[in-house]
Tab-separated table of C-alpha atoms in Angstrom:
chain	number	residue	atom	x	y	z
A	1	UNK	CA	0.000	0.000	0.000
A	2	UNK	CA	1.256	3.464	-0.868
A	3	UNK	CA	2.234	5.653	2.043
A	4	UNK	CA	-0.104	8.556	2.626
A	5	UNK	CA	0.446	11.862	4.383
A	6	UNK	CA	-1.489	10.396	7.308
A	7	UNK	CA	1.043	7.572	7.564
A	8	UNK	CA	3.788	10.192	7.878
A	9	UNK	CA	1.857	11.944	10.647
A	10	UNK	CA	1.267	8.659	12.468
A	11	UNK	CA	4.984	7.827	12.299
A	12	UNK	CA	5.843	11.292	13.641
A	13	UNK	CA	3.452	10.779	16.559
A	14	UNK	CA	5.641	7.898	17.714
A	15	UNK	CA	8.530	10.275	18.394
A	16	UNK	CA	9.350	11.263	21.963
A	17	UNK	CA	8.487	14.960	22.036
A	18	UNK	CA	10.510	15.552	25.198
A	19	UNK	CA	13.630	14.505	23.284
A	20	UNK	CA	12.756	16.355	20.090
A	21	UNK	CA	14.671	19.534	20.942
A	22	UNK	CA	17.912	17.570	21.307
A	23	UNK	CA	17.799	16.431	17.686
A	24	UNK	CA	20.205	17.777	15.091
A	25	UNK	CA	20.003	18.058	11.330
A	26	UNK	CA	16.273	17.382	11.102
A	27	UNK	CA	13.301	19.355	9.816
A	28	UNK	CA	9.619	19.227	10.734
A	29	UNK	CA	6.439	20.763	9.390
A	30	UNK	CA	2.771	20.977	10.357
A	31	UNK	CA	-0.442	20.415	8.420
A	32	UNK	CA	-4.032	21.447	9.038
A	33	UNK	CA	-7.022	20.588	6.815
A	34	UNK	CA	-6.320	23.659	4.647
A	35	UNK	CA	-2.617	23.059	4.081
A	36	UNK	CA	-3.270	19.327	3.678
A	37	UNK	CA	-5.026	20.109	0.390
A	38	UNK	CA	-1.783	21.689	-0.811
A	39	UNK	CA	0.497	19.035	0.630
A	40	UNK	CA	-1.352	16.172	-1.027
A	41	UNK	CA	-0.418	17.729	-4.389
A	42	UNK	CA	3.235	18.095	-3.355
A	43	UNK	CA	3.929	14.755	-1.692
A	44	UNK	CA	7.513	14.530	-2.904
A	45	UNK	CA	8.299	17.756	-1.073
A	46	UNK	CA	6.668	16.730	2.200
A	47	UNK	CA	8.132	13.213	2.089
A	48	UNK	CA	11.590	14.778	2.485
A	49	UNK	CA	10.742	16.047	5.959
A	50	UNK	CA	11.691	14.048	9.026
A	51	UNK	CA	8.205	14.448	10.401
A	52	UNK	CA	4.784	16.030	9.941
A	53	UNK	CA	2.567	17.028	12.851
A	54	UNK	CA	-1.229	17.241	12.688
A	55	UNK	CA	-2.267	20.823	13.355
A	56	UNK	CA	-6.051	20.727	13.516
A	57	UNK	CA	-8.723	18.776	15.357
A	58	UNK	CA	-10.456	17.806	12.107
A	59	UNK	CA	-7.270	16.256	10.756
A	60	UNK	CA	-6.752	14.411	14.032
A	61	UNK	CA	-10.343	13.156	13.902
A	62	UNK	CA	-10.012	12.051	10.276
A	63	UNK	CA	-6.905	10.001	11.081
A	64	UNK	CA	-8.715	8.351	13.978
A	65	UNK	CA	-11.759	7.494	11.854
A	66	UNK	CA	-9.997	6.232	8.719
A	67	UNK	CA	-6.740	4.847	10.144
A	68	UNK	CA	-7.812	3.889	13.643
A	69	UNK	CA	-4.849	5.726	15.122
A	70	UNK	CA	-4.946	8.440	17.760
A	71	UNK	CA	-2.567	11.321	17.191
A	72	UNK	CA	-2.097	14.505	19.172
A	73	UNK	CA	-2.839	17.903	17.711
A	74	UNK	CA	0.418	19.828	17.609
A	75	UNK	CA	1.051	23.268	16.149
A	76	UNK	CA	3.921	25.708	16.135
A	77	UNK	CA	2.298	28.463	18.141
A	78	UNK	CA	1.884	29.384	21.800
A	79	UNK	CA	-0.669	26.619	22.389
A	80	UNK	CA	1.604	24.074	20.766
A	81	UNK	CA	5.320	23.379	20.521
A	82	UNK	CA	6.590	26.980	20.470
A	83	UNK	CA	6.526	27.746	24.232
A	84	UNK	CA	8.235	24.456	25.045
A	85	UNK	CA	10.965	25.114	22.480
A	86	UNK	CA	11.464	28.736	23.531
A	87	UNK	CA	11.563	27.792	27.216
A	88	UNK	CA	14.140	25.111	26.468
A	89	UNK	CA	16.213	27.583	24.431
A	90	UNK	CA	15.877	30.147	27.219
A	91	UNK	CA	16.988	27.710	29.925
A	92	UNK	CA	19.835	26.243	27.884
A	93	UNK	CA	21.016	29.448	26.189
A	94	UNK	CA	20.262	28.102	22.711
A	95	UNK	CA	20.073	30.236	19.576
A	96	UNK	CA	17.053	30.669	17.308
A	97	UNK	CA	16.795	32.199	13.825
A	98	UNK	CA	13.478	33.389	12.375
A	99	UNK	CA	12.336	33.803	8.765
A	100	UNK	CA	8.833	34.969	7.903
A	101	UNK	CA	6.109	37.624	7.926
A	102	UNK	CA	6.625	41.217	6.768
A	103	UNK	CA	9.545	43.252	8.065
A	104	UNK	CA	7.589	45.266	10.637
A	105	UNK	CA	5.808	42.110	11.776
A	106	UNK	CA	8.941	40.026	12.265
A	107	UNK	CA	10.580	42.889	14.168
A	108	UNK	CA	7.608	43.147	16.542
A	109	UNK	CA	7.422	39.387	16.992
A	110	UNK	CA	11.117	39.118	17.830
A	111	UNK	CA	10.833	41.948	20.373
A	112	UNK	CA	7.974	40.055	22.054
A	113	UNK	CA	9.988	36.819	22.128
A	114	UNK	CA	12.973	38.617	23.646
A	115	UNK	CA	10.788	40.141	26.345
A	116	UNK	CA	9.332	36.781	27.376
A	117	UNK	CA	12.484	34.684	26.876
A	118	UNK	CA	15.410	37.028	27.694
A	119	UNK	CA	18.042	34.282	27.820
A	120	UNK	CA	17.070	32.797	24.470
A	121	UNK	CA	19.620	33.899	21.883
A	122	UNK	CA	18.016	35.401	18.780
A	123	UNK	CA	20.727	34.666	16.235
A	124	UNK	CA	18.953	36.725	13.593
A	125	UNK	CA	15.769	37.201	11.634
A	126	UNK	CA	14.498	38.164	8.203
A	127	UNK	CA	11.136	38.809	6.614
A	128	UNK	CA	9.659	36.082	4.435
A	129	UNK	CA	9.514	38.046	1.178
A	130	UNK	CA	12.309	37.620	-1.350
A	131	UNK	CA	12.825	39.592	-4.556
A	132	UNK	CA	14.388	36.731	-6.485
A	133	UNK	CA	16.228	33.436	-6.195
A	134	UNK	CA	19.505	35.257	-5.591
A	135	UNK	CA	18.133	36.781	-2.383
A	136	UNK	CA	16.929	33.367	-1.287
A	137	UNK	CA	20.346	31.898	-1.977
A	138	UNK	CA	22.070	34.599	0.050
A	139	UNK	CA	19.764	33.947	2.998
A	140	UNK	CA	20.395	30.216	2.743
A	141	UNK	CA	24.153	30.812	2.883
A	142	UNK	CA	23.757	33.183	5.832
A	143	UNK	CA	21.822	30.681	7.925
A	144	UNK	CA	24.134	27.789	7.064
A	145	UNK	CA	27.152	29.894	8.005
A	146	UNK	CA	25.589	30.959	11.331
A	147	UNK	CA	24.345	27.465	12.246
A	148	UNK	CA	21.738	28.527	14.851
A	149	UNK	CA	20.480	25.744	17.082
A	150	UNK	CA	16.909	26.212	15.868
A	151	UNK	CA	15.428	27.653	12.689
A	152	UNK	CA	11.790	28.765	12.464
A	153	UNK	CA	10.324	29.504	9.020
A	154	UNK	CA	6.842	30.913	8.390
A	155	UNK	CA	6.157	31.725	4.736
A	156	UNK	CA	2.917	29.889	3.969
A	157	UNK	CA	2.331	26.349	2.742
A	158	UNK	CA	4.959	24.985	0.349
A	159	UNK	CA	7.089	28.160	0.303
A	160	UNK	CA	8.152	27.603	3.903
A	161	UNK	CA	8.770	23.905	3.309
A	162	UNK	CA	10.813	24.641	0.191
A	163	UNK	CA	12.867	27.242	2.056
A	164	UNK	CA	13.505	25.062	5.088
A	165	UNK	CA	14.429	22.071	2.924
A	166	UNK	CA	16.789	24.187	0.827
A	167	UNK	CA	18.598	25.439	3.931
A	168	UNK	CA	18.764	21.900	5.310
A	169	UNK	CA	20.156	20.491	2.070
A	170	UNK	CA	22.736	23.301	1.911
A	171	UNK	CA	24.303	22.082	5.142
A	172	UNK	CA	22.251	23.365	8.055
A	173	UNK	CA	22.892	21.062	11.006
A	174	UNK	CA	20.393	22.407	13.540
A	175	UNK	CA	16.718	21.644	14.062
A	176	UNK	CA	14.180	23.350	11.814
A	177	UNK	CA	10.415	23.922	12.027
A	178	UNK	CA	7.852	25.618	9.825
A	179	UNK	CA	5.388	27.845	11.663
A	180	UNK	CA	2.758	29.121	9.208
A	181	UNK	CA	1.341	32.481	10.296
A	182	UNK	CA	2.710	32.305	13.844
A	183	UNK	CA	5.177	35.181	13.455
A	184	UNK	CA	2.592	37.535	11.992
A	185	UNK	CA	0.069	36.592	14.669
A	186	UNK	CA	2.605	37.201	17.438
A	187	UNK	CA	3.322	40.669	16.042
A	188	UNK	CA	-0.161	41.755	17.173
A	189	UNK	CA	1.390	42.840	20.485
A	190	UNK	CA	0.563	39.682	22.398
A	191	UNK	CA	2.343	36.419	23.071
A	192	UNK	CA	-0.912	34.420	22.952
A	193	UNK	CA	-2.862	34.983	19.747
A	194	UNK	CA	-5.803	32.733	20.674
A	195	UNK	CA	-8.133	33.538	23.594
A	196	UNK	CA	-8.759	30.873	26.232
A	197	UNK	CA	-12.214	29.938	24.917
A	198	UNK	CA	-10.841	29.184	21.449
A	199	UNK	CA	-8.256	26.803	22.926
A	200	UNK	CA	-10.691	25.186	25.361
A	201	UNK	CA	-13.316	24.391	22.728
A	202	UNK	CA	-10.945	23.705	19.813
A	203	UNK	CA	-12.340	26.697	17.952
A	204	UNK	CA	-9.061	28.223	16.845
A	205	UNK	CA	-10.142	28.031	13.201
A	206	UNK	CA	-13.342	29.947	14.047
A	207	UNK	CA	-11.362	32.634	15.858
A	208	UNK	CA	-9.031	33.015	12.888
A	209	UNK	CA	-12.020	33.389	10.578
A	210	UNK	CA	-13.270	36.223	12.791
A	211	UNK	CA	-9.923	37.975	13.167
A	212	UNK	CA	-8.389	37.265	9.758
A	213	UNK	CA	-10.729	37.777	6.823
A	214	UNK	CA	-8.279	36.289	4.340
A	215	UNK	CA	-8.632	32.862	6.006
A	216	UNK	CA	-12.398	32.583	5.557
A	217	UNK	CA	-12.481	31.280	2.011
A	218	UNK	CA	-9.739	28.772	2.809
A	219	UNK	CA	-11.549	27.356	5.833
A	220	UNK	CA	-14.832	27.153	3.966
A	221	UNK	CA	-13.090	25.308	1.131
A	222	UNK	CA	-11.466	22.905	3.561
A	223	UNK	CA	-14.780	22.211	5.303
A	224	UNK	CA	-16.197	20.658	2.167
A	225	UNK	CA	-13.139	19.551	0.202
A	226	UNK	CA	-10.865	18.186	2.925
A	227	UNK	CA	-13.026	15.173	3.979
A	228	UNK	CA	-13.446	14.026	0.370
A	229	UNK	CA	-9.770	14.477	-0.509
A	230	UNK	CA	-8.625	12.756	2.671
A	231	UNK	CA	-10.933	9.800	1.961
A	232	UNK	CA	-9.623	9.551	-1.602
A	233	UNK	CA	-6.025	9.416	-0.424
A	234	UNK	CA	-6.917	6.769	2.136
A	235	UNK	CA	-8.547	4.583	-0.531
A	236	UNK	CA	-6.147	5.119	-3.431
A	237	UNK	CA	-2.956	6.214	-1.704
A	238	UNK	CA	-2.834	9.237	-4.036
């Protein structure tokens, strides 16, 4: 049977999260029902990652129903892996490099991280918009030369995976994660983007639809298209 994206998520679930931050030379990404629709078209790209985490209760539920496996929802934000990683980096004096969001947004986000994790070393940061491939190449060389302990990339589905993979393949030996819109969300002058009720009732997608108009069409599309596409992949492996 052909391996599906869900198989990759299930395999990632078997990792010991408490030991994850000690890993070197590995890269991880996250998928929700919206980004899954993109990932299923770009399997060769996502297969090159050392792991994929399920970021979304609907994706977790779909895996349980069609694969009979229970996985944990994990995201790279302040209700997911981010606070654990930043706390570890803060306690151990580890360095982190950030790529993503617009320039003013990444600057605000980094200032917020520094305020909450003063002993975490911010090795550097850059916005996620590049003029051409030359600029991308220069950034790749910069990160590889610096070799920060952790690399966080948030540029949107596929672009962030392509960037992280390119840096990894160029010789980056640290641990890398994609983070979607986390950097932009953090720039809104708060460390916790989601209110308590959204976390408690697993309504983060609903809160994003309220706060971020550009996400509405994507979530509506995923509501109807994701279940059918997920079922097709489960049946056909494609």
